[in-house]
Structure formats: structure tokens, C-alpha cells
Amino acid sequence: MLHFVIVAVLVALSTFGLGSYFASGALLPEAASQQSLVIDWLFGVHGWLVAFFFSLIVVFLLYSVIVFRRRPGEQGDGAYITGNHQLEIIWTLIPLAIVLWLAVIGASTLADVERRDPNALVVDVYAAQWSWTFEYENGAITTDLVLPVNQQVLLRLHSNDVIHSFYVPQFRVKQDVLPGGPEFTRELRITPTQEGEFKIQCAELCGQLHYDMLADVMVVSEAEYLVWLDQAAGDCEGTDEQCGQRWANQFGCLACHSLDGSVILAPSWLGIAGSEEELTDGSTVLVDAEYLHRSIVDPNAQIVAGFQPNIMPQDFEERMTEEQIQQVIAFILSLGE
Ligand code: CUA
């Protein structure tokens, strides 16, 4: 009887220590969305269960190994025990009940996470190797995601090339972003609850620069958001070259085309205008406005020697206005010799 009391007390202490550590959130990043609250609660429940069963097994095992070890001079084996139906029924029914209960609370947590707010703000997210672009309902296109606090946002996720995954650890929820057109568009709902700056990390291995496929998420007050949204959508006021640089930034061109002569995955724009470039088929081409336009709307038509086709997205003609394309060309020409 004393053995049972000691084991029970040790199991209780160990469960309490480990369980409260798991459930405290010390292992998790800050929780910054409504969805993260229910997910962390579920994580805590599992933490307590894991703590209990781990303690039960390990305490019982260690106690037996130490207290019931064979002492010097003792002979023979321990008692040989065959099956015990009563125990087997108990250790089948209890786990069955726990698993069913986990299924119920898992389903209800999932329902909470996916709860729809009909007034949710809609943002289209375009993932491409290796950048994120966000398009708002008023036409604003940005490379950072800005969201108002305490309002649900519905992200519609599109990929231009391979599978990516949208993940902000502080929001907890994660969703693969699939290529293949509207049929494969996936949705993710997030209600940020903390103002601040977070990072989107692509969570699906998607090629050479996967590790660098990051974007900022800024969660701001409703008032700040509305001011920002108006500005983001506004027409570009500036020279063609200035606006071209802004579009090059917004549409992610600069992820692969450097401005300083270094080669990332595509020709640098420094000094390219006016130069003669050798193509993969051995011919040469003069880099003028006409060639630049063709390389933006139909990038695979003429690939510069030493570079790969299909790296550059094929859909800029749909995503950019003709004016924006012309301004980007003006910007590239301004970087020429
Ligand atoms: Cu996109 Cu990894």
C-alpha cells in the first residue's frame, strides 16, 4: 500500500510540473490572433495528457527498477504473471474514451478557428518564387501585409508557380498555397488581436530561396489602417522612373533583378539598357524598350544566356497595367549605360 501512495504522489508532482509548463505557453511564440487562443488551449489540454501519461510510465518504471531491483545474494526470477482480462478491458476503455473526447474537442476547436465573419476583410495573396504580393479590394498592391486589429481577414491564397505555405507563427494557423488557378485557391481566416509587427514565413520547401520567402505583417488600429489603405491604392505621383522603381519593388522584380550589378537569379538591371545580350540560342539582342517590354509580358521568349527559363512569373501582363509596365521600362532604361 505504501508503494502505491509513493508512486501516486510522485506521478501527481511530475504531472503538475510538466503539465503546467506545457500549458503555460512557454514553448510557444506570442499568441496574436483569436484563432491562436483556442489552438493554444487545445495544445495545453494535450500537454496535460502527455504530462500525465509520461509521468505515469516513467515514475512507475524508475520506481520499480530502483525499489524492486535484485539485491546481492537474492536468487531466482520474479513471479510469472499471465493475462489479466480486467486490466486489459480497463486499459482499452479508458484510452478509447480519451481519444473520442479528443476528437470532439478537436472538431469544436477547428470549428472555432474556421468561424466565418460575413464582414471579413478580403485580401488576395499571390505567392511566387520567392516573394509575397497582397492585393486589396480597393486595388492596392503591396509586398507587406497591413491588417486592422480585431477584424477578421479572409486571405485568398494563390500561387503562380509551385506549392508555398502561408504561415505566421504568432497567428498559429497555416495554409498551403497551391498553383493551378481559381479551382485551387485556398482560404485562411485570421483575426489579429495584437498590434505589432510579425513575419510571414513560407512553410513549404519551394526552391532555392525558400528560406528567404518572408514578408512583414503589420497589425495596426482601424483608423491607421484606413489611412494606409487610401495611400497604398493612390496613383503613383512622381516621374516615370520613380514610379517604375516603386512598381518594381511592389511586384517583386527586385527579388531576382539586382540594381547593383550582382547576379541573383536573373540579369542585374544595372547597365543592362542599351547593351547587347547573348541569348540561349546563340543570337544577340539589343536591350531597348521593345525588348524589355517583351521580356516582361513574355519572359520565356528570349532568355539571356546563362539564365533559366520559367523563373520569372508569366502573368505580369495581367497583373500590371500597361502604364505600370512602361514606367518599369523607363526605370530600367534610366539604369542603362
Ligand atoms: Cu515559398 Cu517556400
Coordinates of C-alpha atoms and ligand atoms in Angstrom, one line a residue:
M1 CA 0.0 0.0 0.0
L2 CA 2.8 2.4 0.9
H3 CA 4.3 1.7 -2.6
F4 CA 1.0 2.9 -4.2
V5 CA 0.9 6.1 -2.2
I6 CA 4.5 7.0 -3.0
V7 CA 4.0 6.3 -6.8
A8 CA 0.8 8.2 -6.8
V9 CA 2.4 11.2 -5.1
L10 CA 5.4 11.2 -7.4
V11 CA 3.1 10.9 -10.5
A12 CA 1.0 13.8 -9.3
L13 CA 4.0 16.0 -8.7
S14 CA 5.6 15.2 -12.0
T15 CA 2.3 15.7 -13.9
F16 CA 1.8 19.0 -12.3
G17 CA 5.3 20.2 -13.0
L18 CA 5.4 19.1 -16.7
G19 CA 1.7 19.9 -17.4
S20 CA 1.8 23.4 -16.1
Y21 CA 5.0 24.0 -18.1
F22 CA 3.4 22.8 -21.4
A23 CA 0.1 24.7 -20.7
S24 CA 1.9 27.9 -19.7
G25 CA 2.7 28.7 -23.4
A26 CA 6.4 28.9 -22.6
L27 CA 7.1 26.7 -25.6
L28 CA 5.1 28.8 -28.0
P29 CA 5.6 32.3 -29.6
E30 CA 3.4 35.1 -28.5
A31 CA -0.3 34.5 -29.3
A32 CA -1.6 37.3 -31.5
S33 CA -4.9 36.2 -33.1
Q34 CA -8.3 35.0 -31.9
Q35 CA -7.6 31.6 -33.6
S36 CA -4.4 31.2 -31.6
L37 CA -6.3 31.4 -28.3
V38 CA -8.3 28.2 -29.0
I39 CA -5.4 26.5 -30.6
D40 CA -3.2 27.2 -27.5
W41 CA -6.0 25.9 -25.2
L42 CA -6.1 22.6 -27.2
F43 CA -2.3 22.5 -27.1
G44 CA -2.5 22.9 -23.3
V45 CA -5.0 20.1 -22.9
H46 CA -2.7 17.8 -24.9
G47 CA 0.2 19.0 -22.8
W48 CA -1.6 17.9 -19.6
L49 CA -2.4 14.5 -21.0
V50 CA 1.1 13.9 -22.3
A51 CA 2.5 15.0 -18.9
F52 CA 0.2 12.6 -17.0
F53 CA 1.0 9.5 -19.2
F54 CA 4.7 10.3 -19.4
S55 CA 4.8 10.6 -15.6
L56 CA 2.8 7.5 -15.0
I57 CA 5.1 5.4 -17.2
V58 CA 8.4 6.9 -16.2
V59 CA 7.8 7.1 -12.5
F60 CA 6.4 3.6 -12.3
L61 CA 9.3 2.3 -14.4
L62 CA 12.0 4.1 -12.4
Y63 CA 10.4 3.2 -9.1
S64 CA 10.3 -0.5 -10.0
V65 CA 13.8 -0.5 -11.3
I66 CA 15.2 1.1 -8.1
V67 CA 13.0 -0.3 -5.3
F68 CA 12.4 -3.8 -6.6
R69 CA 15.9 -4.4 -8.0
R70 CA 17.6 -7.8 -7.3
R71 CA 19.8 -7.3 -4.3
P72 CA 23.1 -9.1 -3.7
G73 CA 22.5 -12.7 -2.6
E74 CA 19.0 -12.9 -4.0
Q75 CA 18.2 -15.9 -6.3
G76 CA 15.6 -16.8 -8.9
D77 CA 13.2 -14.9 -11.2
G78 CA 10.2 -12.8 -10.2
A79 CA 6.7 -14.2 -10.2
Y80 CA 5.4 -15.3 -13.7
I81 CA 2.2 -13.4 -14.5
T82 CA -0.2 -14.4 -17.3
G83 CA -3.1 -12.3 -18.8
N84 CA -5.5 -10.2 -16.8
H85 CA -8.8 -9.6 -18.6
Q86 CA -10.0 -7.0 -16.2
L87 CA -6.8 -4.9 -16.7
E88 CA -7.0 -5.3 -20.4
I89 CA -10.6 -4.1 -20.5
I90 CA -9.8 -1.1 -18.4
W91 CA -6.7 0.0 -20.4
T92 CA -8.7 -0.4 -23.6
L93 CA -11.8 1.5 -22.5
I94 CA -10.0 4.5 -20.9
P95 CA -7.8 5.3 -23.9
L96 CA -10.9 4.8 -26.2
A97 CA -12.8 7.4 -24.1
I98 CA -9.9 9.8 -24.2
V99 CA -9.4 9.5 -27.9
L100 CA -13.2 10.1 -28.5
W101 CA -13.1 13.1 -26.3
L102 CA -10.0 14.5 -28.1
A103 CA -11.9 14.1 -31.4
V104 CA -14.8 16.1 -30.0
I105 CA -12.8 19.0 -28.6
G106 CA -10.6 18.9 -31.8
A107 CA -13.6 19.3 -34.0
S108 CA -15.1 22.1 -31.9
T109 CA -11.7 23.9 -31.9
L110 CA -11.5 23.6 -35.7
A111 CA -15.0 25.0 -36.0
D112 CA -13.9 28.0 -33.8
V113 CA -10.8 28.5 -35.9
E114 CA -12.8 28.5 -39.2
R115 CA -15.7 30.5 -37.9
R116 CA -16.8 32.9 -40.7
D117 CA -17.4 36.6 -40.2
P118 CA -19.5 37.8 -43.1
N119 CA -17.9 41.2 -42.8
A120 CA -14.4 39.9 -43.1
L121 CA -11.9 42.0 -45.0
V122 CA -10.8 40.2 -48.2
V123 CA -7.1 40.2 -49.3
D124 CA -5.8 38.2 -52.3
V125 CA -2.4 36.8 -51.6
Y126 CA -0.1 35.9 -54.5
A127 CA 2.9 33.6 -53.7
A128 CA 5.7 33.2 -56.2
Q129 CA 9.2 32.0 -56.1
W130 CA 10.2 33.8 -53.8
S131 CA 8.0 36.7 -52.8
W132 CA 4.6 37.6 -51.5
T133 CA 2.2 40.1 -53.1
F134 CA -1.0 41.3 -51.5
E135 CA -3.9 42.8 -53.4
Y136 CA -6.6 44.7 -51.5
E137 CA -10.3 45.1 -52.6
N138 CA -9.6 48.8 -53.5
G139 CA -6.8 47.8 -55.9
A140 CA -3.8 48.5 -53.7
I141 CA -1.0 46.1 -54.3
T142 CA 1.8 45.7 -51.7
T143 CA 4.6 43.4 -50.6
D144 CA 3.9 43.8 -46.9
L145 CA 0.6 42.8 -45.4
V146 CA -1.1 45.5 -43.3
L147 CA -4.2 44.5 -41.2
P148 CA -6.5 46.2 -38.8
V149 CA -6.6 44.8 -35.3
N150 CA -9.7 42.8 -34.1
Q151 CA -11.2 42.4 -37.5
Q152 CA -11.3 39.1 -39.4
V153 CA -9.4 39.0 -42.6
L154 CA -10.1 36.4 -45.3
L155 CA -7.0 35.6 -47.2
R156 CA -7.5 34.1 -50.6
L157 CA -4.3 32.3 -51.4
H158 CA -3.0 31.9 -55.0
S159 CA 0.4 30.5 -56.2
N160 CA 1.9 31.5 -59.6
D161 CA 4.3 28.5 -59.7
V162 CA 4.8 25.8 -57.0
I163 CA 3.3 25.0 -53.7
H164 CA 4.1 27.5 -50.9
S165 CA 2.6 27.8 -47.5
F166 CA 1.3 30.9 -45.6
Y167 CA 2.4 30.9 -42.0
V168 CA 2.7 33.5 -39.3
P169 CA 3.7 31.7 -36.1
Q170 CA 2.0 34.2 -33.8
F171 CA -1.3 33.6 -35.6
R172 CA -0.8 29.8 -35.3
V173 CA -2.8 29.0 -38.4
K174 CA -1.1 27.8 -41.6
Q175 CA -2.3 27.0 -45.1
D176 CA -0.7 25.6 -48.2
V177 CA -0.8 27.9 -51.3
L178 CA -1.5 25.9 -54.4
P179 CA -0.8 26.7 -58.1
G180 CA -3.4 25.7 -60.7
G181 CA -5.8 28.6 -60.9
P182 CA -9.1 29.5 -59.2
E183 CA -10.1 25.9 -58.6
F184 CA -7.1 25.6 -56.3
T185 CA -7.5 28.9 -54.5
R186 CA -7.3 28.2 -50.7
E187 CA -8.7 30.4 -47.9
L188 CA -7.4 31.3 -44.5
R189 CA -9.2 33.4 -41.8
I190 CA -7.3 35.3 -39.2
T191 CA -8.4 37.8 -36.6
P192 CA -5.4 39.6 -35.3
T193 CA -5.7 40.6 -31.6
Q194 CA -2.4 42.3 -31.0
E195 CA -1.0 45.4 -32.8
G196 CA 2.6 44.9 -33.8
E197 CA 4.9 43.6 -36.5
F198 CA 5.1 39.9 -37.4
K199 CA 6.7 37.9 -40.2
I200 CA 5.1 35.7 -42.8
Q201 CA 7.4 32.7 -43.4
C202 CA 6.8 30.4 -46.3
A203 CA 6.4 27.0 -44.7
E204 CA 6.7 24.7 -47.7
L205 CA 10.1 23.9 -49.3
C206 CA 9.7 25.7 -52.6
G207 CA 13.1 26.0 -54.2
Q208 CA 16.5 27.8 -53.9
L209 CA 15.4 30.9 -52.0
H210 CA 12.6 29.3 -49.9
Y211 CA 14.4 30.4 -46.7
D212 CA 14.2 34.0 -47.8
M213 CA 10.5 34.0 -48.8
L214 CA 9.5 36.3 -46.0
A215 CA 7.2 39.3 -45.7
D216 CA 6.1 41.7 -42.9
V217 CA 2.7 41.7 -41.4
M218 CA 1.8 45.0 -39.7
V219 CA -1.3 44.9 -37.4
V220 CA -2.5 48.5 -36.8
S221 CA -5.5 50.2 -35.4
E222 CA -8.6 50.5 -37.6
A223 CA -8.0 54.3 -38.1
E224 CA -4.4 53.8 -39.1
Y225 CA -5.4 51.0 -41.4
L226 CA -7.9 53.2 -43.3
V227 CA -5.4 55.9 -43.8
W228 CA -2.7 53.4 -45.0
L229 CA -5.2 51.7 -47.4
D230 CA -6.0 55.0 -49.1
Q231 CA -2.4 55.8 -49.6
A232 CA -1.5 52.4 -50.8
A233 CA -4.1 52.5 -53.5
G234 CA -3.3 56.0 -54.6
D235 CA -1.9 56.6 -58.0
C236 CA 1.9 57.0 -58.1
E237 CA 2.8 60.6 -58.1
G238 CA 6.3 61.1 -59.4
T239 CA 8.4 60.8 -62.5
D240 CA 8.0 57.6 -64.6
E241 CA 11.4 56.4 -63.3
Q242 CA 10.3 56.9 -59.6
C243 CA 7.0 55.1 -60.2
G244 CA 8.8 52.4 -62.1
Q245 CA 11.0 51.8 -59.2
R246 CA 8.0 51.6 -56.9
W247 CA 6.3 49.0 -59.1
A248 CA 9.5 47.0 -59.4
N249 CA 9.5 46.8 -55.6
Q250 CA 5.8 46.2 -55.3
F251 CA 5.6 43.4 -57.9
G252 CA 8.7 41.7 -56.5
C253 CA 11.0 42.3 -59.6
L254 CA 13.9 43.3 -57.3
A255 CA 13.9 39.9 -55.6
C256 CA 15.7 38.5 -58.6
H257 CA 17.0 41.5 -60.6
S258 CA 19.6 43.4 -58.6
L259 CA 20.3 47.2 -59.1
D260 CA 24.0 46.9 -58.3
G261 CA 25.3 44.6 -60.9
S262 CA 25.2 41.4 -58.8
V263 CA 23.5 38.4 -60.2
I264 CA 20.7 36.9 -58.1
L265 CA 18.7 34.6 -60.4
A266 CA 18.2 37.0 -63.3
P267 CA 20.3 39.7 -65.1
S268 CA 21.0 42.7 -63.0
W269 CA 19.3 45.9 -64.2
L270 CA 22.4 48.0 -63.7
G271 CA 23.7 49.0 -67.1
I272 CA 21.6 46.5 -69.0
A273 CA 19.7 49.0 -71.1
G274 CA 21.5 49.7 -74.4
S275 CA 23.8 46.6 -74.1
E276 CA 23.9 43.7 -76.4
E277 CA 23.0 40.5 -74.7
E278 CA 23.7 36.9 -75.9
L279 CA 20.6 34.6 -75.8
T280 CA 20.5 30.9 -75.1
D281 CA 20.1 30.2 -78.8
G282 CA 23.4 31.9 -79.6
S283 CA 21.9 35.0 -81.2
T284 CA 22.3 38.5 -79.7
V285 CA 19.7 41.1 -78.9
L286 CA 19.9 44.9 -78.2
V287 CA 18.3 45.7 -74.9
D288 CA 15.9 48.5 -75.8
A289 CA 12.4 49.4 -74.7
E290 CA 10.8 47.0 -77.1
Y291 CA 13.0 44.0 -75.9
L292 CA 12.3 45.0 -72.2
H293 CA 8.5 45.1 -72.9
R294 CA 8.7 41.6 -74.5
S295 CA 10.7 40.2 -71.5
I296 CA 8.1 41.5 -69.1
V297 CA 5.0 40.2 -70.8
D298 CA 6.5 37.0 -72.4
P299 CA 9.6 36.3 -70.3
N300 CA 10.4 32.9 -71.8
A301 CA 10.5 34.2 -75.4
Q302 CA 14.2 35.3 -75.3
I303 CA 16.3 34.0 -72.4
V304 CA 19.7 35.6 -71.8
A305 CA 22.5 33.1 -72.0
G306 CA 23.4 31.7 -68.6
F307 CA 19.9 32.0 -67.1
Q308 CA 17.0 29.6 -66.7
P309 CA 13.5 29.9 -68.3
N310 CA 10.4 29.7 -66.1
I311 CA 12.0 31.5 -63.2
M312 CA 10.2 34.7 -64.0
P313 CA 6.3 34.8 -63.5
Q314 CA 4.5 34.7 -66.8
D315 CA 1.5 36.8 -65.7
F316 CA 2.7 40.3 -65.4
E317 CA 0.7 41.4 -68.4
E318 CA -2.5 40.5 -66.4
R319 CA -1.3 41.8 -63.0
M320 CA 0.2 45.1 -64.2
T321 CA -1.3 47.9 -66.1
E322 CA 0.4 49.0 -69.4
E323 CA 1.3 52.3 -67.7
Q324 CA 3.0 50.4 -64.9
I325 CA 4.9 48.3 -67.3
Q326 CA 6.0 51.4 -69.3
Q327 CA 7.1 53.0 -66.0
V328 CA 9.2 50.0 -65.1
I329 CA 10.8 50.1 -68.5
A330 CA 11.6 53.8 -68.0
F331 CA 13.2 52.9 -64.7
I332 CA 15.3 50.1 -66.3
L333 CA 16.3 52.5 -69.1
S334 CA 17.4 55.1 -66.5
L335 CA 19.9 52.5 -65.1
G336 CA 21.5 52.0 -68.5
E337 CA 24.9 52.9 -69.7
Ligands
CUA1 CU1 7.6 29.5 -50.9 CU2 8.9 28.1 -49.5

